[in-house]
Amino acid sequence: MSDFSKYLDSLNCLDFIKSRRSIRRYLDEEVTDQEITTLIDAARFAPSGSNAQPWHFIVVKDKSKISQLALICEKKAKMIEEQVSGKPHAEELMPYLKNFYFFKDAPVLAIFCMKKRENVLLKYFADIEVVKKSFLKLETTDLISVAMAMQNFSLMAHRLEIASCVMTGPLIAEEEIVEYLQIHSTLQIVALAPMGKLLPEDKLKLKSRSAEEIAPKRKEIKRILKIV
């Protein structure tokens, strides 16, 4: 067991959650199939609305495919950059675009998908207004379920000393990604997460400094909590 692993084991649950960071650089080292299986095992135990478990996971390890996916996203980002150039507030968008395709050298790319499904309640009771209003947001429920699975995945990756960064930026090229990977039409991409083993310097940074020191500033609890 590494020193960093012992450090993670020494943290209580809250401090462990706080110690996880979104990291965009990785060791050029294999993430094993067993480690990936462990991540998915953690993800699948997330809660989900009606226990629908609407998630599906695609994990890309082929480096040529990861590079090509990054190129697809880069081309789409460049297209957007050209179209918004000179427009009001374009300068606010430009710095973000490069973050949508930084993952070309990542050892692994995880793609989180949501299974599309028919809203049976609306199918049978669409003429009843209260049912229509109450159960219209099935897709939102499933998105929340997948998001909870993604959090489990990210925390498990952190415990395995695997850095990751959940992204929605690449969805600017969702259609192209779906076509390239031949993702089934019953699936909708929710997010992507490049990942790889933590660099030694990032382990040292995480171990030697508190979450409050290295994390982007969080809103104060009193600003986001109302107890009634």
CSV table of C-alpha atoms in Angstrom, one decimal:
chain,number,residue,atom,x,y,z
A,1,MET,CA,0.0,0.0,0.0
A,2,SER,CA,1.4,3.4,-1.0
A,3,ASP,CA,1.8,6.3,1.4
A,4,PHE,CA,-0.9,8.2,-0.5
A,5,SER,CA,-3.3,5.2,-0.2
A,6,LYS,CA,-2.6,5.1,3.6
A,7,TYR,CA,-3.3,8.9,3.7
A,8,LEU,CA,-6.7,8.4,1.9
A,9,ASP,CA,-7.6,5.6,4.3
A,10,SER,CA,-6.8,7.9,7.3
A,11,LEU,CA,-9.5,10.5,6.2
A,12,ASN,CA,-13.0,10.5,7.5
A,13,CYS,CA,-15.8,10.3,5.0
A,14,LEU,CA,-16.3,14.1,4.7
A,15,ASP,CA,-12.6,14.9,4.4
A,16,PHE,CA,-12.2,12.2,1.8
A,17,ILE,CA,-15.0,13.7,-0.3
A,18,LYS,CA,-13.5,17.1,0.0
A,19,SER,CA,-10.1,15.8,-1.0
A,20,ARG,CA,-11.3,14.7,-4.5
A,21,ARG,CA,-10.3,17.1,-7.3
A,22,SER,CA,-11.0,17.3,-11.0
A,23,ILE,CA,-7.6,16.7,-12.6
A,24,ARG,CA,-6.7,17.1,-16.2
A,25,ARG,CA,-3.2,15.5,-16.4
A,26,TYR,CA,-2.3,11.9,-15.9
A,27,LEU,CA,0.5,9.4,-15.8
A,28,ASP,CA,1.1,7.5,-19.1
A,29,GLU,CA,0.3,4.3,-17.3
A,30,GLU,CA,-2.4,1.7,-17.9
A,31,VAL,CA,-5.7,1.8,-15.9
A,32,THR,CA,-6.4,-1.9,-15.7
A,33,ASP,CA,-9.7,-3.6,-16.7
A,34,GLN,CA,-10.0,-4.7,-13.0
A,35,GLU,CA,-9.8,-1.1,-11.9
A,36,ILE,CA,-12.4,0.0,-14.5
A,37,THR,CA,-14.7,-2.8,-13.3
A,38,THR,CA,-14.3,-1.6,-9.8
A,39,LEU,CA,-15.3,1.9,-10.8
A,40,ILE,CA,-18.4,0.6,-12.6
A,41,ASP,CA,-19.3,-1.5,-9.6
A,42,ALA,CA,-19.3,1.6,-7.4
A,43,ALA,CA,-21.3,3.5,-10.0
A,44,ARG,CA,-24.0,0.9,-10.3
A,45,PHE,CA,-24.8,1.1,-6.6
A,46,ALA,CA,-25.9,4.7,-6.9
A,47,PRO,CA,-29.6,5.3,-6.1
A,48,SER,CA,-31.9,5.8,-9.0
A,49,GLY,CA,-35.5,6.9,-9.4
A,50,SER,CA,-37.8,3.8,-9.2
A,51,ASN,CA,-34.6,1.7,-9.2
A,52,ALA,CA,-34.6,2.2,-13.0
A,53,GLN,CA,-30.8,2.2,-13.1
A,54,PRO,CA,-30.9,4.1,-16.4
A,55,TRP,CA,-27.2,4.3,-16.8
A,56,HIS,CA,-24.8,2.7,-19.4
A,57,PHE,CA,-21.1,3.1,-19.5
A,58,ILE,CA,-18.7,3.1,-22.4
A,59,VAL,CA,-15.0,3.0,-21.6
A,60,VAL,CA,-12.5,3.8,-24.3
A,61,LYS,CA,-8.9,2.6,-23.8
A,62,ASP,CA,-7.7,2.6,-27.4
A,63,LYS,CA,-5.4,5.6,-27.5
A,64,SER,CA,-6.0,6.2,-31.2
A,65,LYS,CA,-9.8,6.4,-30.6
A,66,ILE,CA,-9.3,8.8,-27.7
A,67,SER,CA,-7.1,11.0,-29.8
A,68,GLN,CA,-9.7,10.9,-32.6
A,69,LEU,CA,-12.5,11.8,-30.2
A,70,ALA,CA,-10.5,14.8,-29.0
A,71,LEU,CA,-9.9,15.9,-32.6
A,72,ILE,CA,-13.6,15.6,-33.3
A,73,CYS,CA,-14.3,17.9,-30.3
A,74,GLU,CA,-11.5,20.3,-31.3
A,75,LYS,CA,-12.9,20.7,-34.8
A,76,LYS,CA,-16.3,21.5,-33.4
A,77,ALA,CA,-14.9,23.9,-30.9
A,78,LYS,CA,-12.9,25.7,-33.7
A,79,MET,CA,-16.1,25.9,-35.8
A,80,ILE,CA,-17.9,27.5,-32.9
A,81,GLU,CA,-15.0,29.9,-32.3
A,82,GLU,CA,-15.1,31.0,-35.9
A,83,GLN,CA,-18.8,31.6,-35.8
A,84,VAL,CA,-18.9,33.6,-32.6
A,85,SER,CA,-15.7,35.6,-33.3
A,86,GLY,CA,-16.4,39.3,-33.2
A,87,LYS,CA,-19.7,38.8,-31.5
A,88,PRO,CA,-20.5,40.5,-28.2
A,89,HIS,CA,-19.2,38.5,-25.2
A,90,ALA,CA,-17.3,36.1,-27.5
A,91,GLU,CA,-14.2,36.6,-25.4
A,92,GLU,CA,-16.1,35.1,-22.4
A,93,LEU,CA,-16.6,31.8,-24.4
A,94,MET,CA,-13.1,31.5,-26.0
A,95,PRO,CA,-11.1,30.4,-22.9
A,96,TYR,CA,-13.5,27.5,-22.2
A,97,LEU,CA,-13.4,26.0,-25.7
A,98,LYS,CA,-9.9,24.6,-25.3
A,99,ASN,CA,-11.0,22.7,-22.2
A,100,PHE,CA,-13.5,20.7,-24.3
A,101,TYR,CA,-10.7,18.6,-26.1
A,102,PHE,CA,-7.7,18.6,-23.7
A,103,PHE,CA,-8.1,14.8,-23.2
A,104,LYS,CA,-6.3,13.6,-26.3
A,105,ASP,CA,-3.5,12.0,-24.3
A,106,ALA,CA,-5.6,10.6,-21.5
A,107,PRO,CA,-5.1,6.8,-20.9
A,108,VAL,CA,-8.8,6.2,-20.6
A,109,LEU,CA,-12.0,8.0,-21.5
A,110,ALA,CA,-15.2,7.0,-19.8
A,111,ILE,CA,-18.5,8.0,-21.4
A,112,PHE,CA,-21.6,8.1,-19.2
A,113,CYS,CA,-24.9,7.4,-21.0
A,114,MET,CA,-28.5,7.5,-20.1
A,115,LYS,CA,-30.9,4.9,-21.4
A,116,LYS,CA,-33.9,6.6,-23.2
A,117,ARG,CA,-37.2,5.1,-22.1
A,118,GLU,CA,-40.8,5.7,-22.6
A,119,ASN,CA,-42.7,7.5,-19.9
A,120,VAL,CA,-45.4,4.9,-19.3
A,121,LEU,CA,-47.5,7.1,-17.0
A,122,LEU,CA,-47.8,9.8,-19.6
A,123,LYS,CA,-48.5,7.2,-22.3
A,124,TYR,CA,-51.6,5.9,-20.4
A,125,PHE,CA,-52.7,9.0,-18.5
A,126,ALA,CA,-51.6,12.0,-20.7
A,127,ASP,CA,-55.2,13.2,-20.7
A,128,ILE,CA,-55.2,13.7,-16.9
A,129,GLU,CA,-53.6,17.1,-16.2
A,130,VAL,CA,-52.4,16.4,-12.7
A,131,VAL,CA,-50.6,13.3,-13.9
A,132,LYS,CA,-49.1,15.1,-16.9
A,133,LYS,CA,-47.7,17.8,-14.7
A,134,SER,CA,-46.5,15.5,-11.9
A,135,PHE,CA,-44.7,13.0,-14.1
A,136,LEU,CA,-43.6,15.0,-17.0
A,137,LYS,CA,-39.9,15.1,-15.8
A,138,LEU,CA,-39.0,11.5,-16.1
A,139,GLU,CA,-35.9,12.4,-18.2
A,140,THR,CA,-34.8,14.8,-15.4
A,141,THR,CA,-35.1,12.0,-12.9
A,142,ASP,CA,-33.0,9.7,-15.0
A,143,LEU,CA,-30.3,12.4,-15.5
A,144,ILE,CA,-30.1,12.9,-11.7
A,145,SER,CA,-29.7,9.1,-11.3
A,146,VAL,CA,-26.8,9.0,-13.8
A,147,ALA,CA,-25.2,12.0,-12.1
A,148,MET,CA,-25.3,10.2,-8.8
A,149,ALA,CA,-23.6,7.2,-10.5
A,150,MET,CA,-21.0,9.5,-11.9
A,151,GLN,CA,-20.2,10.8,-8.4
A,152,ASN,CA,-19.8,7.3,-7.1
A,153,PHE,CA,-17.5,6.6,-10.0
A,154,SER,CA,-15.4,9.7,-9.4
A,155,LEU,CA,-15.0,9.0,-5.7
A,156,MET,CA,-14.0,5.4,-6.3
A,157,ALA,CA,-11.5,6.6,-8.9
A,158,HIS,CA,-10.0,8.9,-6.3
A,159,ARG,CA,-9.7,6.1,-3.8
A,160,LEU,CA,-7.9,4.0,-6.4
A,161,GLU,CA,-5.4,6.9,-7.0
A,162,ILE,CA,-7.0,7.5,-10.4
A,163,ALA,CA,-7.4,11.2,-11.4
A,164,SER,CA,-10.5,12.1,-13.4
A,165,CYS,CA,-12.4,15.1,-14.7
A,166,VAL,CA,-16.1,14.8,-15.5
A,167,MET,CA,-16.9,17.0,-18.6
A,168,THR,CA,-20.0,18.1,-20.5
A,169,GLY,CA,-18.1,20.4,-22.9
A,170,PRO,CA,-17.4,17.6,-25.5
A,171,LEU,CA,-21.2,17.4,-25.9
A,172,ILE,CA,-20.9,20.2,-28.5
A,173,ALA,CA,-19.9,17.3,-30.7
A,174,GLU,CA,-22.4,14.7,-29.4
A,175,GLU,CA,-23.7,13.7,-32.8
A,176,GLU,CA,-20.2,13.2,-34.2
A,177,ILE,CA,-19.1,11.2,-31.1
A,178,VAL,CA,-22.2,9.0,-31.4
A,179,GLU,CA,-21.5,8.3,-35.0
A,180,TYR,CA,-17.8,7.6,-34.5
A,181,LEU,CA,-18.3,5.2,-31.6
A,182,GLN,CA,-21.6,3.8,-33.1
A,183,ILE,CA,-23.4,4.4,-29.9
A,184,HIS,CA,-26.9,2.9,-29.9
A,185,SER,CA,-29.8,5.2,-30.6
A,186,THR,CA,-31.4,4.2,-27.3
A,187,LEU,CA,-28.6,5.9,-25.4
A,188,GLN,CA,-28.0,9.6,-24.7
A,189,ILE,CA,-24.5,10.8,-23.7
A,190,VAL,CA,-24.6,12.7,-20.4
A,191,ALA,CA,-20.9,13.4,-19.8
A,192,LEU,CA,-17.4,12.2,-20.5
A,193,ALA,CA,-14.5,11.7,-18.0
A,194,PRO,CA,-10.9,11.4,-19.1
A,195,MET,CA,-8.8,9.6,-16.5
A,196,GLY,CA,-5.5,8.2,-15.6
A,197,LYS,CA,-3.2,7.4,-12.7
A,198,LEU,CA,-2.4,10.4,-10.4
A,199,LEU,CA,1.0,12.1,-11.0
A,200,PRO,CA,3.3,12.0,-8.0
A,201,GLU,CA,3.3,15.8,-7.7
A,202,ASP,CA,-0.5,15.8,-7.6
A,203,LYS,CA,-0.5,13.2,-4.8
A,204,LEU,CA,2.0,15.4,-2.9
A,205,LYS,CA,-0.2,18.4,-3.4
A,206,LEU,CA,-3.4,16.6,-2.3
A,207,LYS,CA,-1.7,15.1,0.7
A,208,SER,CA,0.2,18.2,1.9
A,209,ARG,CA,-2.5,20.8,1.6
A,210,SER,CA,-6.1,21.0,2.9
A,211,ALA,CA,-9.1,20.9,0.6
A,212,GLU,CA,-9.9,24.5,1.5
A,213,GLU,CA,-6.4,25.5,0.2
A,214,ILE,CA,-6.4,23.7,-3.1
A,215,ALA,CA,-10.1,23.6,-4.1
A,216,PRO,CA,-11.9,26.4,-6.0
A,217,LYS,CA,-13.5,28.6,-3.4
A,218,ARG,CA,-16.8,27.1,-2.2
A,219,LYS,CA,-19.9,29.1,-1.3
A,220,GLU,CA,-20.5,29.5,2.4
A,221,ILE,CA,-23.0,27.0,3.9
A,222,LYS,CA,-25.2,29.9,5.2
A,223,ARG,CA,-25.6,31.2,1.6
A,224,ILE,CA,-26.9,27.8,0.2
A,225,LEU,CA,-28.8,26.3,3.1
A,226,LYS,CA,-32.3,27.1,4.5
A,227,ILE,CA,-33.6,25.0,7.4
A,228,VAL,CA,-37.3,25.4,8.0
